[in-house]
PDB file of C-alpha atoms in Angstrom:
ATOM      1  CA  UNK A   1       0.136  -0.189  -0.028  1.00  0.00           C
ATOM      2  CA  UNK A   2       1.428   3.600  -0.846  1.00  0.00           C
ATOM      3  CA  UNK A   3       2.516   5.412   2.062  1.00  0.00           C
ATOM      4  CA  UNK A   4       1.421   8.548   1.241  1.00  0.00           C
ATOM      5  CA  UNK A   5      -1.044  10.828   2.696  1.00  0.00           C
ATOM      6  CA  UNK A   6      -4.517   9.891   2.396  1.00  0.00           C
ATOM      7  CA  UNK A   7      -6.892  11.982   0.504  1.00  0.00           C
ATOM      8  CA  UNK A   8      -9.132  10.460   2.368  1.00  0.00           C
ATOM      9  CA  UNK A   9     -10.350   7.609   5.217  1.00  0.00           C
ATOM     10  CA  UNK A  10     -12.940   4.930   4.728  1.00  0.00           C
ATOM     11  CA  UNK A  11     -14.238   2.852   7.415  1.00  0.00           C
ATOM     12  CA  UNK A  12     -15.933   0.042   6.405  1.00  0.00           C
ATOM     13  CA  UNK A  13     -18.078  -2.987   7.944  1.00  0.00           C
ATOM     14  CA  UNK A  14     -20.719  -4.377   8.744  1.00  0.00           C
ATOM     15  CA  UNK A  15     -24.207  -2.986  10.850  1.00  0.00           C
ATOM     16  CA  UNK A  16     -22.912  -3.113  14.203  1.00  0.00           C
ATOM     17  CA  UNK A  17     -19.377  -3.489  13.818  1.00  0.00           C
ATOM     18  CA  UNK A  18     -18.681  -0.462  15.521  1.00  0.00           C
ATOM     19  CA  UNK A  19     -18.239   2.333  12.398  1.00  0.00           C
ATOM     20  CA  UNK A  20     -19.986   5.316  13.754  1.00  0.00           C
ATOM     21  CA  UNK A  21     -18.418   5.115  16.859  1.00  0.00           C
ATOM     22  CA  UNK A  22     -15.152   4.604  15.628  1.00  0.00           C
ATOM     23  CA  UNK A  23     -15.389   7.515  13.636  1.00  0.00           C
ATOM     24  CA  UNK A  24     -16.528   9.435  16.760  1.00  0.00           C
ATOM     25  CA  UNK A  25     -14.030   8.597  18.600  1.00  0.00           C
ATOM     26  CA  UNK A  26     -11.159   9.366  15.935  1.00  0.00           C
ATOM     27  CA  UNK A  27     -12.963  12.732  15.764  1.00  0.00           C
ATOM     28  CA  UNK A  28     -11.554  13.280  19.416  1.00  0.00           C
ATOM     29  CA  UNK A  29      -7.779  13.742  17.164  1.00  0.00           C
ATOM     30  CA  UNK A  30      -8.121  14.598  14.349  1.00  0.00           C
ATOM     31  CA  UNK A  31     -10.403  17.231  12.674  1.00  0.00           C
ATOM     32  CA  UNK A  32     -12.749  14.895  10.936  1.00  0.00           C
ATOM     33  CA  UNK A  33     -15.839  15.707   9.005  1.00  0.00           C
ATOM     34  CA  UNK A  34     -17.921  12.566   8.619  1.00  0.00           C
ATOM     35  CA  UNK A  35     -19.172  11.242   5.069  1.00  0.00           C
ATOM     36  CA  UNK A  36     -21.922   9.440   5.140  1.00  0.00           C
ATOM     37  CA  UNK A  37     -21.463   5.849   3.329  1.00  0.00           C
ATOM     38  CA  UNK A  38     -25.307   4.321   4.661  1.00  0.00           C
ATOM     39  CA  UNK A  39     -28.329   4.173   2.172  1.00  0.00           C
ATOM     40  CA  UNK A  40     -30.806   4.078   4.387  1.00  0.00           C
ATOM     41  CA  UNK A  41     -29.820   7.517   6.664  1.00  0.00           C
ATOM     42  CA  UNK A  42     -30.189  10.509   3.429  1.00  0.00           C
ATOM     43  CA  UNK A  43     -33.506   9.669   3.983  1.00  0.00           C
ATOM     44  CA  UNK A  44     -35.195  12.061   6.545  1.00  0.00           C
ATOM     45  CA  UNK A  45     -37.346  10.780   9.514  1.00  0.00           C
ATOM     46  CA  UNK A  46     -36.231   7.804   9.207  1.00  0.00           C
ATOM     47  CA  UNK A  47     -33.565   7.875  12.639  1.00  0.00           C
ATOM     48  CA  UNK A  48     -34.222   5.119  14.496  1.00  0.00           C
ATOM     49  CA  UNK A  49     -34.428   1.954  11.842  1.00  0.00           C
ATOM     50  CA  UNK A  50     -31.081   3.117  10.536  1.00  0.00           C
ATOM     51  CA  UNK A  51     -29.359   3.980  13.602  1.00  0.00           C
ATOM     52  CA  UNK A  52     -28.896   8.234  13.173  1.00  0.00           C
ATOM     53  CA  UNK A  53     -25.735   9.744  14.920  1.00  0.00           C
ATOM     54  CA  UNK A  54     -27.583  11.924  17.644  1.00  0.00           C
ATOM     55  CA  UNK A  55     -28.074  15.243  17.170  1.00  0.00           C
ATOM     56  CA  UNK A  56     -25.531  15.734  19.911  1.00  0.00           C
ATOM     57  CA  UNK A  57     -23.053  14.129  18.072  1.00  0.00           C
ATOM     58  CA  UNK A  58     -24.238  16.027  14.950  1.00  0.00           C
ATOM     59  CA  UNK A  59     -23.517  19.128  16.801  1.00  0.00           C
ATOM     60  CA  UNK A  60     -19.601  17.430  18.425  1.00  0.00           C
ATOM     61  CA  UNK A  61     -18.914  16.408  14.952  1.00  0.00           C
ATOM     62  CA  UNK A  62     -19.451  17.237  11.552  1.00  0.00           C
ATOM     63  CA  UNK A  63     -21.533  14.677   9.232  1.00  0.00           C
ATOM     64  CA  UNK A  64     -22.818  14.849   5.788  1.00  0.00           C
ATOM     65  CA  UNK A  65     -24.419  13.200   3.651  1.00  0.00           C
ATOM     66  CA  UNK A  66     -27.833  12.362   6.234  1.00  0.00           C
ATOM     67  CA  UNK A  67     -31.304  13.612   6.105  1.00  0.00           C
ATOM     68  CA  UNK A  68     -30.854  14.027   2.335  1.00  0.00           C
ATOM     69  CA  UNK A  69     -34.017  12.842   0.699  1.00  0.00           C
ATOM     70  CA  UNK A  70     -37.562  12.612   1.649  1.00  0.00           C
ATOM     71  CA  UNK A  71     -38.539   8.334   1.983  1.00  0.00           C
ATOM     72  CA  UNK A  72     -40.552   9.087  -1.120  1.00  0.00           C
ATOM     73  CA  UNK A  73     -37.503   9.628  -3.566  1.00  0.00           C
ATOM     74  CA  UNK A  74     -34.704   7.668  -4.167  1.00  0.00           C
ATOM     75  CA  UNK A  75     -30.405   8.041  -3.829  1.00  0.00           C
ATOM     76  CA  UNK A  76     -28.633   6.335  -6.716  1.00  0.00           C
ATOM     77  CA  UNK A  77     -25.126   5.153  -6.412  1.00  0.00           C
ATOM     78  CA  UNK A  78     -24.511   7.563  -8.930  1.00  0.00           C
ATOM     79  CA  UNK A  79     -25.731  10.743  -6.676  1.00  0.00           C
ATOM     80  CA  UNK A  80     -23.959   9.187  -4.021  1.00  0.00           C
ATOM     81  CA  UNK A  81     -20.588   9.634  -5.979  1.00  0.00           C
ATOM     82  CA  UNK A  82     -21.121  13.105  -6.826  1.00  0.00           C
ATOM     83  CA  UNK A  83     -21.777  14.102  -3.779  1.00  0.00           C
ATOM     84  CA  UNK A  84     -18.633  11.995  -2.127  1.00  0.00           C
ATOM     85  CA  UNK A  85     -16.641  13.452  -4.473  1.00  0.00           C
ATOM     86  CA  UNK A  86     -17.481  16.997  -3.710  1.00  0.00           C
ATOM     87  CA  UNK A  87     -17.899  16.598   0.067  1.00  0.00           C
ATOM     88  CA  UNK A  88     -13.911  14.779  -0.432  1.00  0.00           C
ATOM     89  CA  UNK A  89     -12.808  17.779  -2.054  1.00  0.00           C
ATOM     90  CA  UNK A  90     -14.979  20.758   0.251  1.00  0.00           C
ATOM     91  CA  UNK A  91     -13.489  19.165   3.404  1.00  0.00           C
ATOM     92  CA  UNK A  92     -10.115  18.633   2.342  1.00  0.00           C
ATOM     93  CA  UNK A  93     -10.180  22.485   1.015  1.00  0.00           C
ATOM     94  CA  UNK A  94     -10.764  23.174   4.650  1.00  0.00           C
ATOM     95  CA  UNK A  95      -7.575  21.852   6.111  1.00  0.00           C
ATOM     96  CA  UNK A  96      -9.900  19.007   7.803  1.00  0.00           C
ATOM     97  CA  UNK A  97     -10.164  15.504   7.075  1.00  0.00           C
ATOM     98  CA  UNK A  98     -12.851  13.860   4.743  1.00  0.00           C
ATOM     99  CA  UNK A  99     -13.643  10.759   6.429  1.00  0.00           C
ATOM    100  CA  UNK A 100     -15.969   7.672   4.909  1.00  0.00           C
ATOM    101  CA  UNK A 101     -17.836   5.214   7.608  1.00  0.00           C
ATOM    102  CA  UNK A 102     -20.860   3.418   6.539  1.00  0.00           C
ATOM    103  CA  UNK A 103     -21.669  -0.792   5.335  1.00  0.00           C
ATOM    104  CA  UNK A 104     -23.078   0.260   1.413  1.00  0.00           C
ATOM    105  CA  UNK A 105     -20.351  -1.642  -0.162  1.00  0.00           C
ATOM    106  CA  UNK A 106     -22.320  -1.120  -3.608  1.00  0.00           C
ATOM    107  CA  UNK A 107     -21.720   3.412  -2.289  1.00  0.00           C
ATOM    108  CA  UNK A 108     -18.237   2.739  -1.569  1.00  0.00           C
ATOM    109  CA  UNK A 109     -17.681   0.624  -4.882  1.00  0.00           C
ATOM    110  CA  UNK A 110     -18.835   3.553  -6.933  1.00  0.00           C
ATOM    111  CA  UNK A 111     -16.565   5.709  -5.238  1.00  0.00           C
ATOM    112  CA  UNK A 112     -13.410   4.049  -6.072  1.00  0.00           C
ATOM    113  CA  UNK A 113     -13.929   2.109  -9.196  1.00  0.00           C
ATOM    114  CA  UNK A 114     -16.685   5.103 -10.778  1.00  0.00           C
ATOM    115  CA  UNK A 115     -19.711   3.789 -12.449  1.00  0.00           C
ATOM    116  CA  UNK A 116     -20.298   2.135 -15.949  1.00  0.00           C
ATOM    117  CA  UNK A 117     -22.220   4.235 -18.640  1.00  0.00           C
ATOM    118  CA  UNK A 118     -26.059   2.878 -18.043  1.00  0.00           C
ATOM    119  CA  UNK A 119     -28.516   3.911 -19.717  1.00  0.00           C
ATOM    120  CA  UNK A 120     -31.281   6.249 -17.461  1.00  0.00           C
ATOM    121  CA  UNK A 121     -35.483   4.550 -17.081  1.00  0.00           C
ATOM    122  CA  UNK A 122     -37.728   4.817 -19.388  1.00  0.00           C
ATOM    123  CA  UNK A 123     -40.918   4.461 -17.547  1.00  0.00           C
ATOM    124  CA  UNK A 124     -42.615   4.112 -20.858  1.00  0.00           C
ATOM    125  CA  UNK A 125     -40.443   0.553 -21.248  1.00  0.00           C
ATOM    126  CA  UNK A 126     -40.857  -0.356 -17.656  1.00  0.00           C
ATOM    127  CA  UNK A 127     -44.716   0.458 -17.396  1.00  0.00           C
ATOM    128  CA  UNK A 128     -44.368  -2.381 -20.926  1.00  0.00           C
ATOM    129  CA  UNK A 129     -41.695  -5.357 -18.841  1.00  0.00           C
ATOM    130  CA  UNK A 130     -43.976  -4.633 -16.030  1.00  0.00           C
ATOM    131  CA  UNK A 131     -46.989  -5.748 -17.860  1.00  0.00           C
ATOM    132  CA  UNK A 132     -45.532  -8.568 -19.055  1.00  0.00           C
ATOM    133  CA  UNK A 133     -44.688  -9.522 -15.848  1.00  0.00           C
ATOM    134  CA  UNK A 134     -48.490  -9.396 -14.374  1.00  0.00           C
ATOM    135  CA  UNK A 135     -49.230 -11.634 -17.406  1.00  0.00           C
ATOM    136  CA  UNK A 136     -46.328 -14.156 -17.515  1.00  0.00           C
ATOM    137  CA  UNK A 137     -44.739 -13.697 -14.163  1.00  0.00           C
ATOM    138  CA  UNK A 138     -41.475 -12.664 -12.947  1.00  0.00           C
ATOM    139  CA  UNK A 139     -39.422 -15.350 -12.886  1.00  0.00           C
ATOM    140  CA  UNK A 140     -40.568 -16.345 -16.516  1.00  0.00           C
ATOM    141  CA  UNK A 141     -39.153 -12.593 -17.568  1.00  0.00           C
ATOM    142  CA  UNK A 142     -36.313 -13.866 -15.320  1.00  0.00           C
ATOM    143  CA  UNK A 143     -35.723 -16.727 -17.948  1.00  0.00           C
ATOM    144  CA  UNK A 144     -36.048 -14.169 -21.181  1.00  0.00           C
ATOM    145  CA  UNK A 145     -33.228 -12.562 -18.845  1.00  0.00           C
ATOM    146  CA  UNK A 146     -31.063 -15.585 -18.832  1.00  0.00           C
ATOM    147  CA  UNK A 147     -31.034 -15.725 -22.434  1.00  0.00           C
ATOM    148  CA  UNK A 148     -30.264 -12.082 -22.803  1.00  0.00           C
ATOM    149  CA  UNK A 149     -27.464 -11.557 -20.148  1.00  0.00           C
ATOM    150  CA  UNK A 150     -26.779 -14.797 -18.339  1.00  0.00           C
ATOM    151  CA  UNK A 151     -24.541 -13.351 -16.664  1.00  0.00           C
ATOM    152  CA  UNK A 152     -26.466 -10.718 -14.442  1.00  0.00           C
ATOM    153  CA  UNK A 153     -29.451 -13.265 -15.284  1.00  0.00           C
ATOM    154  CA  UNK A 154     -27.298 -15.669 -12.803  1.00  0.00           C
ATOM    155  CA  UNK A 155     -26.455 -13.035 -10.285  1.00  0.00           C
ATOM    156  CA  UNK A 156     -29.616 -12.027  -9.620  1.00  0.00           C
ATOM    157  CA  UNK A 157     -32.716 -13.786  -8.371  1.00  0.00           C
ATOM    158  CA  UNK A 158     -35.856 -14.844  -9.459  1.00  0.00           C
ATOM    159  CA  UNK A 159     -37.466 -13.491  -6.638  1.00  0.00           C
ATOM    160  CA  UNK A 160     -36.123 -10.141  -7.440  1.00  0.00           C
ATOM    161  CA  UNK A 161     -38.578  -7.620  -9.508  1.00  0.00           C
ATOM    162  CA  UNK A 162     -36.498  -4.243  -9.439  1.00  0.00           C
ATOM    163  CA  UNK A 163     -33.079  -5.892 -10.299  1.00  0.00           C
ATOM    164  CA  UNK A 164     -34.640  -8.350 -13.200  1.00  0.00           C
ATOM    165  CA  UNK A 165     -36.617  -5.464 -14.539  1.00  0.00           C
ATOM    166  CA  UNK A 166     -33.312  -3.101 -15.388  1.00  0.00           C
ATOM    167  CA  UNK A 167     -31.434  -5.925 -16.717  1.00  0.00           C
ATOM    168  CA  UNK A 168     -34.214  -6.329 -19.485  1.00  0.00           C
ATOM    169  CA  UNK A 169     -34.952  -2.316 -19.711  1.00  0.00           C
ATOM    170  CA  UNK A 170     -30.652  -2.399 -19.851  1.00  0.00           C
ATOM    171  CA  UNK A 171     -30.985  -4.495 -22.782  1.00  0.00           C
ATOM    172  CA  UNK A 172     -34.064  -2.802 -24.345  1.00  0.00           C
ATOM    173  CA  UNK A 173     -32.426  -0.174 -24.750  1.00  0.00           C
ATOM    174  CA  UNK A 174     -29.039  -0.775 -25.526  1.00  0.00           C
ATOM    175  CA  UNK A 175     -29.142  -4.076 -27.633  1.00  0.00           C
ATOM    176  CA  UNK A 176     -26.445  -5.035 -25.044  1.00  0.00           C
ATOM    177  CA  UNK A 177     -26.321  -7.207 -21.763  1.00  0.00           C
ATOM    178  CA  UNK A 178     -25.966  -4.970 -18.797  1.00  0.00           C
ATOM    179  CA  UNK A 179     -23.157  -7.153 -17.782  1.00  0.00           C
ATOM    180  CA  UNK A 180     -20.868  -5.652 -20.580  1.00  0.00           C
ATOM    181  CA  UNK A 181     -22.080  -2.506 -20.168  1.00  0.00           C
ATOM    182  CA  UNK A 182     -20.729  -2.741 -16.127  1.00  0.00           C
ATOM    183  CA  UNK A 183     -17.766  -4.025 -17.116  1.00  0.00           C
ATOM    184  CA  UNK A 184     -16.725  -0.973 -18.967  1.00  0.00           C
ATOM    185  CA  UNK A 185     -16.961   1.212 -15.802  1.00  0.00           C
ATOM    186  CA  UNK A 186     -14.580   4.298 -15.577  1.00  0.00           C
ATOM    187  CA  UNK A 187     -13.625   6.194 -12.371  1.00  0.00           C
ATOM    188  CA  UNK A 188     -13.388   9.438 -14.588  1.00  0.00           C
ATOM    189  CA  UNK A 189     -12.690  11.802 -11.313  1.00  0.00           C
ATOM    190  CA  UNK A 190     -10.718   9.513  -9.019  1.00  0.00           C
ATOM    191  CA  UNK A 191     -10.991   9.312  -5.320  1.00  0.00           C
ATOM    192  CA  UNK A 192      -7.685   9.919  -4.823  1.00  0.00           C
ATOM    193  CA  UNK A 193      -5.192   7.368  -2.405  1.00  0.00           C
ATOM    194  CA  UNK A 194      -8.108   6.395   0.103  1.00  0.00           C
ATOM    195  CA  UNK A 195      -7.033   4.572   3.421  1.00  0.00           C
ATOM    196  CA  UNK A 196      -9.700   1.637   3.265  1.00  0.00           C
ATOM    197  CA  UNK A 197     -10.100   0.274   6.593  1.00  0.00           C
ATOM    198  CA  UNK A 198     -12.340  -3.076   6.871  1.00  0.00           C
ATOM    199  CA  UNK A 199     -14.304  -4.451  10.871  1.00  0.00           C
ATOM    200  CA  UNK A 200     -14.372  -7.247  10.529  1.00  0.00           C
ATOM    201  CA  UNK A 201     -15.253  -8.950  13.494  1.00  0.00           C
ATOM    202  CA  UNK A 202     -13.312 -12.538  14.643  1.00  0.00           C
ATOM    203  CA  UNK A 203     -16.412 -13.798  16.605  1.00  0.00           C
ATOM    204  CA  UNK A 204     -19.151 -14.133  14.486  1.00  0.00           C
ATOM    205  CA  UNK A 205     -21.556 -15.360  16.678  1.00  0.00           C
ATOM    206  CA  UNK A 206     -20.475 -12.288  18.542  1.00  0.00           C
ATOM    207  CA  UNK A 207     -21.391  -9.896  15.612  1.00  0.00           C
ATOM    208  CA  UNK A 208     -25.371 -11.666  15.950  1.00  0.00           C
ATOM    209  CA  UNK A 209     -25.833 -11.072  19.633  1.00  0.00           C
ATOM    210  CA  UNK A 210     -24.764  -7.124  18.892  1.00  0.00           C
ATOM    211  CA  UNK A 211     -27.251  -6.871  15.770  1.00  0.00           C
ATOM    212  CA  UNK A 212     -29.980  -8.653  18.150  1.00  0.00           C
ATOM    213  CA  UNK A 213     -29.222  -5.836  20.872  1.00  0.00           C
ATOM    214  CA  UNK A 214     -29.768  -3.226  18.431  1.00  0.00           C
ATOM    215  CA  UNK A 215     -32.548  -4.318  16.983  1.00  0.00           C
ATOM    216  CA  UNK A 216     -34.091  -4.797  20.085  1.00  0.00           C
ATOM    217  CA  UNK A 217     -33.053  -1.685  20.912  1.00  0.00           C
ATOM    218  CA  UNK A 218     -34.773   0.240  17.903  1.00  0.00           C
ATOM    219  CA  UNK A 219     -38.152  -1.546  19.227  1.00  0.00           C
ATOM    220  CA  UNK A 220     -38.198  -0.511  21.884  1.00  0.00           C
ATOM    221  CA  UNK A 221     -37.133   2.832  21.143  1.00  0.00           C
ATOM    222  CA  UNK A 222     -40.161   3.263  18.727  1.00  0.00           C
ATOM    223  CA  UNK A 223     -39.323   2.426  15.040  1.00  0.00           C
ATOM    224  CA  UNK A 224     -43.306   0.813  14.521  1.00  0.00           C
ATOM    225  CA  UNK A 225     -44.004   4.039  16.211  1.00  0.00           C
ATOM    226  CA  UNK A 226     -41.423   5.762  13.067  1.00  0.00           C
ATOM    227  CA  UNK A 227     -43.017   4.205  10.570  1.00  0.00           C
ATOM    228  CA  UNK A 228     -46.286   4.411  11.760  1.00  0.00           C
ATOM    229  CA  UNK A 229     -45.517   8.512  12.142  1.00  0.00           C
ATOM    230  CA  UNK A 230     -43.996   8.177   8.569  1.00  0.00           C
ATOM    231  CA  UNK A 231     -47.121   6.420   6.827  1.00  0.00           C
ATOM    232  CA  UNK A 232     -49.202   9.752   8.006  1.00  0.00           C
ATOM    233  CA  UNK A 233     -46.663  12.051   6.954  1.00  0.00           C
ATOM    234  CA  UNK A 234     -45.515  10.693   3.038  1.00  0.00           C
ATOM    235  CA  UNK A 235     -47.375   8.814   0.438  1.00  0.00           C
ATOM    236  CA  UNK A 236     -45.400   5.602   1.404  1.00  0.00           C
ATOM    237  CA  UNK A 237     -46.171   2.331  -0.433  1.00  0.00           C
ATOM    238  CA  UNK A 238     -43.738  -1.143   0.490  1.00  0.00           C
ATOM    239  CA  UNK A 239     -42.320  -0.890  -3.144  1.00  0.00           C
ATOM    240  CA  UNK A 240     -40.268   2.273  -2.299  1.00  0.00           C
ATOM    241  CA  UNK A 241     -36.654   1.743  -1.752  1.00  0.00           C
ATOM    242  CA  UNK A 242     -37.287   3.596   1.427  1.00  0.00           C
ATOM    243  CA  UNK A 243     -39.090   1.108   2.948  1.00  0.00           C
ATOM    244  CA  UNK A 244     -37.656  -1.280   1.394  1.00  0.00           C
ATOM    245  CA  UNK A 245     -34.706  -0.647   4.031  1.00  0.00           C
ATOM    246  CA  UNK A 246     -34.028  -3.548   6.662  1.00  0.00           C
ATOM    247  CA  UNK A 247     -36.265  -3.247   9.588  1.00  0.00           C
ATOM    248  CA  UNK A 248     -38.746  -1.078   7.887  1.00  0.00           C
ATOM    249  CA  UNK A 249     -39.613  -3.661   5.030  1.00  0.00           C
ATOM    250  CA  UNK A 250     -40.619  -5.916   8.862  1.00  0.00           C
ATOM    251  CA  UNK A 251     -42.632  -2.953  10.677  1.00  0.00           C
ATOM    252  CA  UNK A 252     -44.836  -2.469   7.763  1.00  0.00           C
ATOM    253  CA  UNK A 253     -45.897  -5.776   7.428  1.00  0.00           C
ATOM    254  CA  UNK A 254     -46.063  -5.758  11.327  1.00  0.00           C
ATOM    255  CA  UNK A 255     -48.368  -2.116  10.558  1.00  0.00           C
ATOM    256  CA  UNK A 256     -50.231  -4.773   8.221  1.00  0.00           C
ATOM    257  CA  UNK A 257     -50.892  -7.163  10.303  1.00  0.00           C
ATOM    258  CA  UNK A 258     -49.690  -9.944   8.957  1.00  0.00           C
ATOM    259  CA  UNK A 259     -46.678 -10.648  11.199  1.00  0.00           C
ATOM    260  CA  UNK A 260     -46.960 -10.962  14.648  1.00  0.00           C
ATOM    261  CA  UNK A 261     -44.701  -8.517  17.629  1.00  0.00           C
ATOM    262  CA  UNK A 262     -42.133 -11.341  18.284  1.00  0.00           C
ATOM    263  CA  UNK A 263     -42.400 -12.321  14.308  1.00  0.00           C
ATOM    264  CA  UNK A 264     -40.892  -8.820  13.839  1.00  0.00           C
ATOM    265  CA  UNK A 265     -38.210  -9.099  16.208  1.00  0.00           C
ATOM    266  CA  UNK A 266     -37.250 -12.554  14.731  1.00  0.00           C
ATOM    267  CA  UNK A 267     -37.441 -11.319  11.056  1.00  0.00           C
ATOM    268  CA  UNK A 268     -36.038  -8.589  11.607  1.00  0.00           C
ATOM    269  CA  UNK A 269     -32.920  -9.597  13.370  1.00  0.00           C
ATOM    270  CA  UNK A 270     -32.712 -12.446  11.008  1.00  0.00           C
ATOM    271  CA  UNK A 271     -32.702  -9.837   8.516  1.00  0.00           C
ATOM    272  CA  UNK A 272     -30.578  -7.807   9.661  1.00  0.00           C
ATOM    273  CA  UNK A 273     -28.013 -10.817  10.451  1.00  0.00           C
ATOM    274  CA  UNK A 274     -28.356 -11.692   6.573  1.00  0.00           C
ATOM    275  CA  UNK A 275     -27.176  -8.042   5.914  1.00  0.00           C
ATOM    276  CA  UNK A 276     -24.088  -8.672   7.304  1.00  0.00           C
ATOM    277  CA  UNK A 277     -23.380 -11.287   5.599  1.00  0.00           C
ATOM    278  CA  UNK A 278     -23.561  -9.323   2.372  1.00  0.00           C
ATOM    279  CA  UNK A 279     -21.338  -7.168   3.921  1.00  0.00           C
ATOM    280  CA  UNK A 280     -19.258  -9.328   5.347  1.00  0.00           C
ATOM    281  CA  UNK A 281     -19.055 -10.872   1.761  1.00  0.00           C
ATOM    282  CA  UNK A 282     -17.854  -7.434  -0.708  1.00  0.00           C
ATOM    283  CA  UNK A 283     -15.027  -6.338   2.671  1.00  0.00           C
ATOM    284  CA  UNK A 284     -13.402 -10.122   2.023  1.00  0.00           C
ATOM    285  CA  UNK A 285     -12.551  -9.676  -1.598  1.00  0.00           C
ATOM    286  CA  UNK A 286     -11.661  -5.918  -1.012  1.00  0.00           C
ATOM    287  CA  UNK A 287      -8.529  -5.146  -2.625  1.00  0.00           C
ATOM    288  CA  UNK A 288      -5.375  -2.832  -0.457  1.00  0.00           C
ATOM    289  CA  UNK A 289      -7.856  -3.353   3.163  1.00  0.00           C
ATOM    290  CA  UNK A 290      -6.824  -3.161   6.806  1.00  0.00           C
ATOM    291  CA  UNK A 291      -8.448  -5.338   8.238  1.00  0.00           C
ATOM    292  CA  UNK A 292      -9.191  -4.648  11.839  1.00  0.00           C
ATOM    293  CA  UNK A 293     -10.649  -7.111  14.640  1.00  0.00           C
ATOM    294  CA  UNK A 294     -14.457  -5.483  14.968  1.00  0.00           C
ATOM    295  CA  UNK A 295     -14.977  -7.177  18.590  1.00  0.00           C
ATOM    296  CA  UNK A 296     -11.597  -6.184  19.769  1.00  0.00           C
ATOM    297  CA  UNK A 297     -11.309  -3.815  23.336  1.00  0.00           C
ATOM    298  CA  UNK A 298      -8.568  -2.306  21.732  1.00  0.00           C
ATOM    299  CA  UNK A 299      -9.900  -1.032  18.572  1.00  0.00           C
ATOM    300  CA  UNK A 300     -10.020   2.306  18.679  1.00  0.00           C
ATOM    301  CA  UNK A 301      -5.655   2.328  19.564  1.00  0.00           C
ATOM    302  CA  UNK A 302      -5.266  -0.344  16.977  1.00  0.00           C
ATOM    303  CA  UNK A 303      -7.323   1.965  13.979  1.00  0.00           C
ATOM    304  CA  UNK A 304      -4.995   4.663  15.439  1.00  0.00           C
ATOM    305  CA  UNK A 305      -1.751   2.474  14.970  1.00  0.00           C
ATOM    306  CA  UNK A 306      -2.763   2.536  10.971  1.00  0.00           C
ATOM    307  CA  UNK A 307      -3.877   5.928  10.512  1.00  0.00           C
ATOM    308  CA  UNK A 308      -1.317   8.075  12.743  1.00  0.00           C
ATOM    309  CA  UNK A 309       1.463   7.275  10.915  1.00  0.00           C
ATOM    310  CA  UNK A 310      -0.510   8.245   7.298  1.00  0.00           C
ATOM    311  CA  UNK A 311      -0.554  11.282   8.599  1.00  0.00           C
TER     312      UNK A 311
END
């Protein structure tokens, strides 16, 4: 790894691994501004279920890319990349250190690698694909995708209509498989020499206990009531990106009477564990990342031993 002073520091890790706590601890020693890398914290009003930093923490240390849009809107990896690059430049221009912290690995990848030149959404074509799905079923459309773009079909589940629709839309708009277009990604604007730190737990069961405790704390803090207030304030539907976030999706089913409170708890914890598993899969293949044990009692000291010599 290059020993040059990093343009930014990135703390990546699964949910409940202590990323935010470590970032706040480092801010006690360094002139840091934190850039959230969290696809759920961008939504206004979704505070409990996204584990947003408290108002006191946000007064203590500047946080960015939190409360960016309403839960009726969408926020893309492309927008994150543009916003993050601009913030990194602004923070550095103030003589401070940009610290990116979060668990949305797709956002980190977009920042590191750039984005492919995929076409934008086409409303009429999407409506056409949805009509086909209503007639034939998404499994049939997934089979059609497998014939057109086997690589994309292999990584998209037959039960994931949003991604099936997008892959078919891209093919029909460009005549090329989405898998080929994404391989043409370019990082026209570089994030610079970033110090990548990956928090990985040495004991998966200990992380699972943390996840259970945190989700139970969210329920006790009023996650269901928060969603009730959001549904009263906004015209929400369960297929919106905000409502597909872990925790809110399970709370929605509870409010609709489809599950009991105990099922809400069990499903929320299970979904969070699955999210953590996906995040760890990303981390294991991340090139050049310094891996630290998220469960180490001296985690902050270990992180400082990596960061300090680079500054």
